[in-house]
Short mmCIF file of C-alpha atoms and ligand atoms in Angstrom, two decimals:
data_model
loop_
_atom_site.label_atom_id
_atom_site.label_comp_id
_atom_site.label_asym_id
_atom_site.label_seq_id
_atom_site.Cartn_x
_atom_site.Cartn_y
_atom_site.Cartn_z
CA UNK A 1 153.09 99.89 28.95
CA UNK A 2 150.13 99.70 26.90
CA UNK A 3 148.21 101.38 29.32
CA UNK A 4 150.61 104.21 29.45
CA UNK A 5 150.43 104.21 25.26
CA UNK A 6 146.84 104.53 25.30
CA UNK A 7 147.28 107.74 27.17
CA UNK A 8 149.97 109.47 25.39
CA UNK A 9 147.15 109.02 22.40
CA UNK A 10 144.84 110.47 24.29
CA UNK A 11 147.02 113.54 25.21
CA UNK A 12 147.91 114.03 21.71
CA UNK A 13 144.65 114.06 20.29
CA UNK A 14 143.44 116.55 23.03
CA UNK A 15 146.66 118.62 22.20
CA UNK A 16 145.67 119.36 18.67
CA UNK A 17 143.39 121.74 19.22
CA UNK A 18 145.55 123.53 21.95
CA UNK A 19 145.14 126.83 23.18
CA UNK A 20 145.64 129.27 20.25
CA UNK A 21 145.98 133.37 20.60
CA UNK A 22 145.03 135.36 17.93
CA UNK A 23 146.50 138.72 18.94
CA UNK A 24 146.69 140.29 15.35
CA UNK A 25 144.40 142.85 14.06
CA UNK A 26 143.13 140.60 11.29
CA UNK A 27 144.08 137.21 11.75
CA UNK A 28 142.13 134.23 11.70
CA UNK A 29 142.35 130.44 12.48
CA UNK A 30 140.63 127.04 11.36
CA UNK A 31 138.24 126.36 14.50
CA UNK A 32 136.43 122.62 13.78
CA UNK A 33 133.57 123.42 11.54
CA UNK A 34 134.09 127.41 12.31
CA UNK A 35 137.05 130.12 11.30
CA UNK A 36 138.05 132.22 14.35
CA UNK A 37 139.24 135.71 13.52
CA UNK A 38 139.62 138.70 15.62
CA UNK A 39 138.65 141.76 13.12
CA UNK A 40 139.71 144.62 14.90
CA UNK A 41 138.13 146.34 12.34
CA UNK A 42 137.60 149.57 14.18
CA UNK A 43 140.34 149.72 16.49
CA UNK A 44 141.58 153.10 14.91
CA UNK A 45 138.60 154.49 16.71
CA UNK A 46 140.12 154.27 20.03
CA UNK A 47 142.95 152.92 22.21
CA UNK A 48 143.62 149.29 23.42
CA UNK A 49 143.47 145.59 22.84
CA UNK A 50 142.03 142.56 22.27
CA UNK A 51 143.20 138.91 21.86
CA UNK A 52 141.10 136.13 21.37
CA UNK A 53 141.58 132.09 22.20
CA UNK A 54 140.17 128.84 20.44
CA UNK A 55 140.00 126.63 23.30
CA UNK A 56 137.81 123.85 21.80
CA UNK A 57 136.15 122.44 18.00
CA UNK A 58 134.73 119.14 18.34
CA UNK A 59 132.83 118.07 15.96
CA UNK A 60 130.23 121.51 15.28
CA UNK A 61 130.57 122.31 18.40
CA UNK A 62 133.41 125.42 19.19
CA UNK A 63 134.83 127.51 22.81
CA UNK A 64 136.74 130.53 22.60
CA UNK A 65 137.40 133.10 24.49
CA UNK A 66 138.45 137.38 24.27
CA UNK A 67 139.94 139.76 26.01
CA UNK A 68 139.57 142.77 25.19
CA UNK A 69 140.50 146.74 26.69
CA UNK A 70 139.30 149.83 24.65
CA UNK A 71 139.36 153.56 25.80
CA UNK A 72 138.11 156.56 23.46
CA UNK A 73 135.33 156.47 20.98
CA UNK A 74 132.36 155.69 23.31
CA UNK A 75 130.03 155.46 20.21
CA UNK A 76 132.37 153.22 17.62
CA UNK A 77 132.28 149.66 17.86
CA UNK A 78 136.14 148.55 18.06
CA UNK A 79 136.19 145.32 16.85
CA UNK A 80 134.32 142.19 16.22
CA UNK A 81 135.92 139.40 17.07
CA UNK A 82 133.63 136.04 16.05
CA UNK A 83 133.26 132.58 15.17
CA UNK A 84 131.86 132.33 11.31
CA UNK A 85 130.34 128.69 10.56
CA UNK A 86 131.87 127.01 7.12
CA UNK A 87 129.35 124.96 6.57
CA UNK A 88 126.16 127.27 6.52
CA UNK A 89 126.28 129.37 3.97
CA UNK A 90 124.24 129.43 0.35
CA UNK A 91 121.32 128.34 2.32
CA UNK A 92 118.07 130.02 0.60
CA UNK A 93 115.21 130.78 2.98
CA UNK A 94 112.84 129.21 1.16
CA UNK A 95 114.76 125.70 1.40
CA UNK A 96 115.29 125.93 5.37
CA UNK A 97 113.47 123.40 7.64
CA UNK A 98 115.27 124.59 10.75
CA UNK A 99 118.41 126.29 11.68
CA UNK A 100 119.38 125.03 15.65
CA UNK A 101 121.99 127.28 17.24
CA UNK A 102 123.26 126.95 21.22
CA UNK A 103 125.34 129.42 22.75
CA UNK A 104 126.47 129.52 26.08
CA UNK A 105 128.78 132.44 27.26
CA UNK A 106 129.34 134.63 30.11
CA UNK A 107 131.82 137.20 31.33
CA UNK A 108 134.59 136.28 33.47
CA UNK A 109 135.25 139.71 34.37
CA UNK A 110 134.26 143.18 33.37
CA UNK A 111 135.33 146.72 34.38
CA UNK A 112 132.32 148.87 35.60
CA UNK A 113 130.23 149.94 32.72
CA UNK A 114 131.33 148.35 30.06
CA UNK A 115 129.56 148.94 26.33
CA UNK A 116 129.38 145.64 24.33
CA UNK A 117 127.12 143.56 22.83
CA UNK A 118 126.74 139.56 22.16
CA UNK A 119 125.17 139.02 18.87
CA UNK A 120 124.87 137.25 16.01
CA UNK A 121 125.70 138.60 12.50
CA UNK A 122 123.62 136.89 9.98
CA UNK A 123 123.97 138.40 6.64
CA UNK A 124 121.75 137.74 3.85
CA UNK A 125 121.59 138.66 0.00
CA UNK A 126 120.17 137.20 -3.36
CA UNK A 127 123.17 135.57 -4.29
CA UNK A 128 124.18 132.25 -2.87
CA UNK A 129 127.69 133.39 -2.06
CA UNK A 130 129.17 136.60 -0.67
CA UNK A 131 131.00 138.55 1.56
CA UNK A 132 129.70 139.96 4.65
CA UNK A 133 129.59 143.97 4.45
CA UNK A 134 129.82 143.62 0.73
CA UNK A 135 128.24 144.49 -2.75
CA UNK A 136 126.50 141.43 -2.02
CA UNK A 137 124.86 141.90 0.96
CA UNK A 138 121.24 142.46 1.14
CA UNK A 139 120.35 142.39 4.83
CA UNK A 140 122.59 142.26 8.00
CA UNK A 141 120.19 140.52 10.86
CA UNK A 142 121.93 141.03 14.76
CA UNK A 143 120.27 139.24 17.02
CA UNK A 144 121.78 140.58 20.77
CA UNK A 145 121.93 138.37 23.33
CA UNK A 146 123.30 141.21 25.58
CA UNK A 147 123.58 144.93 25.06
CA UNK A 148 125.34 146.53 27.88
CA UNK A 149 126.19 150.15 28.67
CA UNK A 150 123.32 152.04 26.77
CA UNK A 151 124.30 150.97 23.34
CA UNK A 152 121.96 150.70 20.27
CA UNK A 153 121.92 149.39 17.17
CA UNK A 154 121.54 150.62 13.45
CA UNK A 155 118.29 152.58 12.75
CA UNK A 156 115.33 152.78 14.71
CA UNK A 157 113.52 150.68 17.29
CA UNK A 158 110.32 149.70 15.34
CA UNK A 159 108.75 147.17 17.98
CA UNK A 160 108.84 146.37 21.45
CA UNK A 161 108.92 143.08 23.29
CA UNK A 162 108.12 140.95 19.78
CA UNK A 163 107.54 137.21 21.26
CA UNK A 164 109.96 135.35 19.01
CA UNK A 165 111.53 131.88 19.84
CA UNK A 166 110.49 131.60 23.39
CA UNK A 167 111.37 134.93 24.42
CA UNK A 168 110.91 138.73 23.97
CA UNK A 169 112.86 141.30 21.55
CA UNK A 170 112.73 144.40 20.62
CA UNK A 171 113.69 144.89 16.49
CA UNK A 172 115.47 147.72 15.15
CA UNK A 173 115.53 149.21 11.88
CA UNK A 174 117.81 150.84 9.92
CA UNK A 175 119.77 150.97 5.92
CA UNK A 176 123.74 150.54 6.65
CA UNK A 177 125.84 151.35 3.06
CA UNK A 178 123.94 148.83 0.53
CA UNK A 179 122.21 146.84 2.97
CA UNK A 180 119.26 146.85 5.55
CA UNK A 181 120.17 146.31 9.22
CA UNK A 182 117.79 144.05 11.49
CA UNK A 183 118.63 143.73 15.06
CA UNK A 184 116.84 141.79 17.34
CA UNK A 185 118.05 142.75 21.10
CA UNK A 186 116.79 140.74 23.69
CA UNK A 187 114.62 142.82 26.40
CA UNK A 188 117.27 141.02 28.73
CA UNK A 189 120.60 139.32 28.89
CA UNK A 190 120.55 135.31 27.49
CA UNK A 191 123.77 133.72 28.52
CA UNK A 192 122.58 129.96 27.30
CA UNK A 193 120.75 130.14 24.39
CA UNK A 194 119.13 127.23 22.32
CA UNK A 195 116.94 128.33 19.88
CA UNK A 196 115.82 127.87 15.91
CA UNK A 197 117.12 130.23 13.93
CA UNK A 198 114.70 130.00 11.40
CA UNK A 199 111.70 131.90 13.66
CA UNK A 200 113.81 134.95 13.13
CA UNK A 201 113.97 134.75 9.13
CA UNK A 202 110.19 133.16 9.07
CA UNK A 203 109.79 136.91 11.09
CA UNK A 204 111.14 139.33 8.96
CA UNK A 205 109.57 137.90 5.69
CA UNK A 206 106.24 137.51 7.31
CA UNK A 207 106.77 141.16 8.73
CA UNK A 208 109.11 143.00 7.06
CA UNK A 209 108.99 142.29 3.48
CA UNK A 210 112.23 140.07 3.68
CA UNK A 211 111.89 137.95 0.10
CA UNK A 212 112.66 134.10 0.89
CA UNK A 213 114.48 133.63 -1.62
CA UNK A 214 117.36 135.38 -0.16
CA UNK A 215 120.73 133.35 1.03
CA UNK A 216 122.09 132.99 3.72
CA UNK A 217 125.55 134.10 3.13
CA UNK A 218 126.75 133.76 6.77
CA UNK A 219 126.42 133.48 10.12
CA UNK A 220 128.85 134.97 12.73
CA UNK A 221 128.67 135.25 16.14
CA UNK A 222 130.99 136.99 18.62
CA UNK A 223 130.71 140.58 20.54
CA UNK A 224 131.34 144.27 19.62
CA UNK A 225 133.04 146.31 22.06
CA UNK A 226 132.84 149.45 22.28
CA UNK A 227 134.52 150.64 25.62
CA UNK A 228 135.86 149.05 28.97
CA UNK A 229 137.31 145.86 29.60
CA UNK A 230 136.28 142.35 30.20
CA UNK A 231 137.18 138.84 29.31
CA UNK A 232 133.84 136.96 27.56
CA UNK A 233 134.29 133.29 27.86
CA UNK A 234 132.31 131.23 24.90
CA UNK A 235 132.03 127.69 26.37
CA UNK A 236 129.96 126.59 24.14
CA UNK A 237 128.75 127.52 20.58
CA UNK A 238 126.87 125.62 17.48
CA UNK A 239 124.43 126.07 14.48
CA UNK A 240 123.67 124.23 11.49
CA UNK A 241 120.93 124.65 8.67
CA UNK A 242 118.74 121.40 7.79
CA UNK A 243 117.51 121.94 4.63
CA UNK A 244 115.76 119.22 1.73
CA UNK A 245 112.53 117.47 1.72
CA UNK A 246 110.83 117.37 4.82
CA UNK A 247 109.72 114.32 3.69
CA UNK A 248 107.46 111.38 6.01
CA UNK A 249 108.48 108.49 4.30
CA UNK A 250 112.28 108.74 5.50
CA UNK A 251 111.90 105.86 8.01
CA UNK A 252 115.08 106.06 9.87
CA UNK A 253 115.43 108.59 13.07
CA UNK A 254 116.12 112.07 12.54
CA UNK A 255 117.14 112.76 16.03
CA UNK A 256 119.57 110.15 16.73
CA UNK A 257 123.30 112.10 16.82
CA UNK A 258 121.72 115.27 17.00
CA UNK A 259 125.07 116.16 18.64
CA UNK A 260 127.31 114.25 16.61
CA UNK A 261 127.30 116.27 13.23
CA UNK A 262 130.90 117.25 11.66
CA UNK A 263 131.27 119.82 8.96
CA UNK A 264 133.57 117.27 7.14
CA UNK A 265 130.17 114.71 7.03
CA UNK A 266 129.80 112.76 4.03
CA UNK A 267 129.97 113.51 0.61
CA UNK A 268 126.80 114.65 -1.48
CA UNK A 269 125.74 111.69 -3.55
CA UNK A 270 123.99 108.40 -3.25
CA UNK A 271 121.71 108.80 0.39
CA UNK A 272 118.71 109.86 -1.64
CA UNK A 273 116.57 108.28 1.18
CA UNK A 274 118.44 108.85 4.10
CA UNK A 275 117.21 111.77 6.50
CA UNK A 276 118.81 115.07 5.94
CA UNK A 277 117.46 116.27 9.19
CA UNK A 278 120.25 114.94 11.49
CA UNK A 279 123.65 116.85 9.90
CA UNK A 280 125.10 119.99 9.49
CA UNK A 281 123.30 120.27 5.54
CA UNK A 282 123.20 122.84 3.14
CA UNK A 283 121.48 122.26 -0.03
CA UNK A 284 123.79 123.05 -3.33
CA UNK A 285 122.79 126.19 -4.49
CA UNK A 286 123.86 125.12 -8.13
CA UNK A 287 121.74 124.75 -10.40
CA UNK A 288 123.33 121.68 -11.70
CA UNK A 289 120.35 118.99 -13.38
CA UNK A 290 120.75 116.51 -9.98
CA UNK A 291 117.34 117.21 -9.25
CA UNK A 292 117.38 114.58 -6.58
CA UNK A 293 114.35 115.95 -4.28
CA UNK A 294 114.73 114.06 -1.65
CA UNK A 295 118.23 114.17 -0.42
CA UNK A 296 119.82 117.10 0.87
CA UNK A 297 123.29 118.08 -0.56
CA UNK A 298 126.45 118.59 1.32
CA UNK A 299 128.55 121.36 -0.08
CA UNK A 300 131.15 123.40 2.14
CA UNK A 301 132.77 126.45 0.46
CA UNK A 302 135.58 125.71 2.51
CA UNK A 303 135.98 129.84 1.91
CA UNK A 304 136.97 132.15 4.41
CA UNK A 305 137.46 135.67 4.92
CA UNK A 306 137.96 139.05 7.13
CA UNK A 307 135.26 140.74 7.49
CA UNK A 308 136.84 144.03 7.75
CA UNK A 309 134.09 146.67 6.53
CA UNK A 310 131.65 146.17 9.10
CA UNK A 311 130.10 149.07 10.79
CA UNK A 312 128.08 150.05 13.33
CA UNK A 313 126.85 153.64 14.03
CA UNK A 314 125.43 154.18 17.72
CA UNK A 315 123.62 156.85 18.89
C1 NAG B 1 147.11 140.66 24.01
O1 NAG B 1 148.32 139.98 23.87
C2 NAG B 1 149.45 140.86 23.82
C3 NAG B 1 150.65 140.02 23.49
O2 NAG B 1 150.76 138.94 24.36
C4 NAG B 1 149.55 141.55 25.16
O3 NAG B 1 150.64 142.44 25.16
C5 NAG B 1 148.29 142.34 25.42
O4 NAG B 1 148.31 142.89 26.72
C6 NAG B 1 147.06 141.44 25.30
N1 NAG B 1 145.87 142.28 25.36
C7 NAG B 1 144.80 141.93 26.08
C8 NAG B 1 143.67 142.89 26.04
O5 NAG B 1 144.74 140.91 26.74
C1 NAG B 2 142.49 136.26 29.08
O1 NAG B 2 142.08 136.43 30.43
C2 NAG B 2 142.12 135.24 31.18
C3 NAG B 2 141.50 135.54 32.54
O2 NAG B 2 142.10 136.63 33.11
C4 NAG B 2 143.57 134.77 31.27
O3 NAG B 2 143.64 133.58 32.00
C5 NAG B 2 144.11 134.55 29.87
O4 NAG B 2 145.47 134.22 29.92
C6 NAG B 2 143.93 135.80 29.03
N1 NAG B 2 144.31 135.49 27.66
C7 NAG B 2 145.10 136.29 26.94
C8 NAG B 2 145.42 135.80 25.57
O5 NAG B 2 145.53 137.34 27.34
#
């Protein structure tokens, strides 16, 4: 009996994070340290579907999965279904050590010829809060970790095969509304990706004029359709921002539960000499007299939103 009791608590702990469809236009849905939401923001550009699925969130680690079908439109992006992280946001350039990210995916199926990318929406702007697509928004970044079909992004393509993070991109240019448009697209398809964030921004204000003190504002990831079918399978996605004092005298290990980081971690105070290097951290972006140099701050905004003004032009 108490074995059997010891598994029904098992099963119920798996079971609380059980399969979940999003299948409206704008919904979204709590996803560990993530929000899911399905932004069909430019479905009215064609015909079809999409639903998307949070299979997993433990700890900052998230699966999901979408299916999508869209006919019509061959140069409008249909939707953007994505994972947005709660906890990295109001992160100024100048304050990040490193920014980690994995992201394993692949297609389970796909009609012939789909168009689609895999990408990253990073949006940045001088303010340490704000909407993506908004007044607030100073640069969008994409960085694609597929392109398929003869798609582009904004702008121009202003280099070619640009070594960044261990592997080659080329960047494209280009103003969208009130912001400036970045996108990286890798020269070819990355289905597991495990990279630093951070040689991307340390890019684009070496290169392009990006100021570091800019935000980061958010990070999304997920795909843009634009026609076909196909079901993209997310088995495993994370990023975090370690911010604070880089500092040597920290004696304890900064790479001890490297994997075991929680949006929810611990509250801001106290820890002036513990690490910050080892948890999902964003330094406050008030301006509030703590002054404590050494320690990192927790804060999550705990905010969420739809994202329902992005755009995309292709040519
Ligand atoms: C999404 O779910 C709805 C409702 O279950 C279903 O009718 C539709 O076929 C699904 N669309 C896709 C693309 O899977
Ligand atoms: C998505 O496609 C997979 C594979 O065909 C299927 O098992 C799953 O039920 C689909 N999900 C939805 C919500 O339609």
């Amino acid at each position: 009996m108490k074995l059997l009791s010891g598994l029904v608590s098992v099963a119920v702990a798996v079971s609380t994070v059980s399969a979940q469809v999003l299948t409206g236009a704008t919904t979204c849905e709590p996803a560990g340290g993530y929000t899911l939401c399905q932004n069909l923001w430019g479905a009215k550009a064609g015909v079809g579907g999409q639903n998307s699925t949070l299979l997993s969130a433990t700890g900052n680690t998230v699966s999901w999965m979408t299916n999508w079908t869209w006919a019509n439109g061959p140069n409008s992006v249909k939707s953007y279904a994505n994972v947005q992280s709660n906890s990295v946001q109001g992160v100024q350039l100048s304050a990040l050590t490193s920014a980690p990210t994995t992201w394993s995916w692949e297609y389970l199926s796909q009609s012939d010829g789909i168009r689609a990318d895999v990408s990253y929406d990073i949006w940045l702007g001088a303010a340490p809060t704000g909407a993506p697509a908004s007044a607030a928004s100073s640069y969008e970044i994409m960085i694609w970790l597929s392109g398929l079909g003869g798609i582009q992004p904004v702008g121009s393509q202003i280099t070619t095969g640009t070594p960044i993070a261990g592997t080659t991109w080329n960047l494209w240019s280009g103003p969208n509304t009130n912001w400036h448009v970045y996108s990286f697209v890798a020269t070819s398809q990355i289905n597991n990706f495990n990279v630093d964030l951070k040689a991307f921004f340390d890019f684009l204000v070496a290169n392009e004029g990006v100021a570091s003190s800019q935000y980061i504002q958010a990070i999304q990831t997920g795909t843009e359709p634009f026609t076909g079918s196909a079901v993209l399978m997310i088995s495993s996605y994370s990023v975090s921002a370690i911010t604070g004092t880089q500092s040597s005298s920290s004696s304890s290990s900064s790479t001890t539960s490297s994997t075991s980081s929680t949006s929810k971690s611990t509250s801001s105070s106290s820890s002036s000499s513990s690490s910050s290097s080892k948890t999902t951290t964003i330094t406050t972006t008030s301006t509030t007299s703590t002054s404590s140099a050494s320690g990192a701050t927790q804060t999550h905004w705990g905010q969420w939103y739809v994202s329902s003004l992005m755009r995309h032009t292709v040519n």
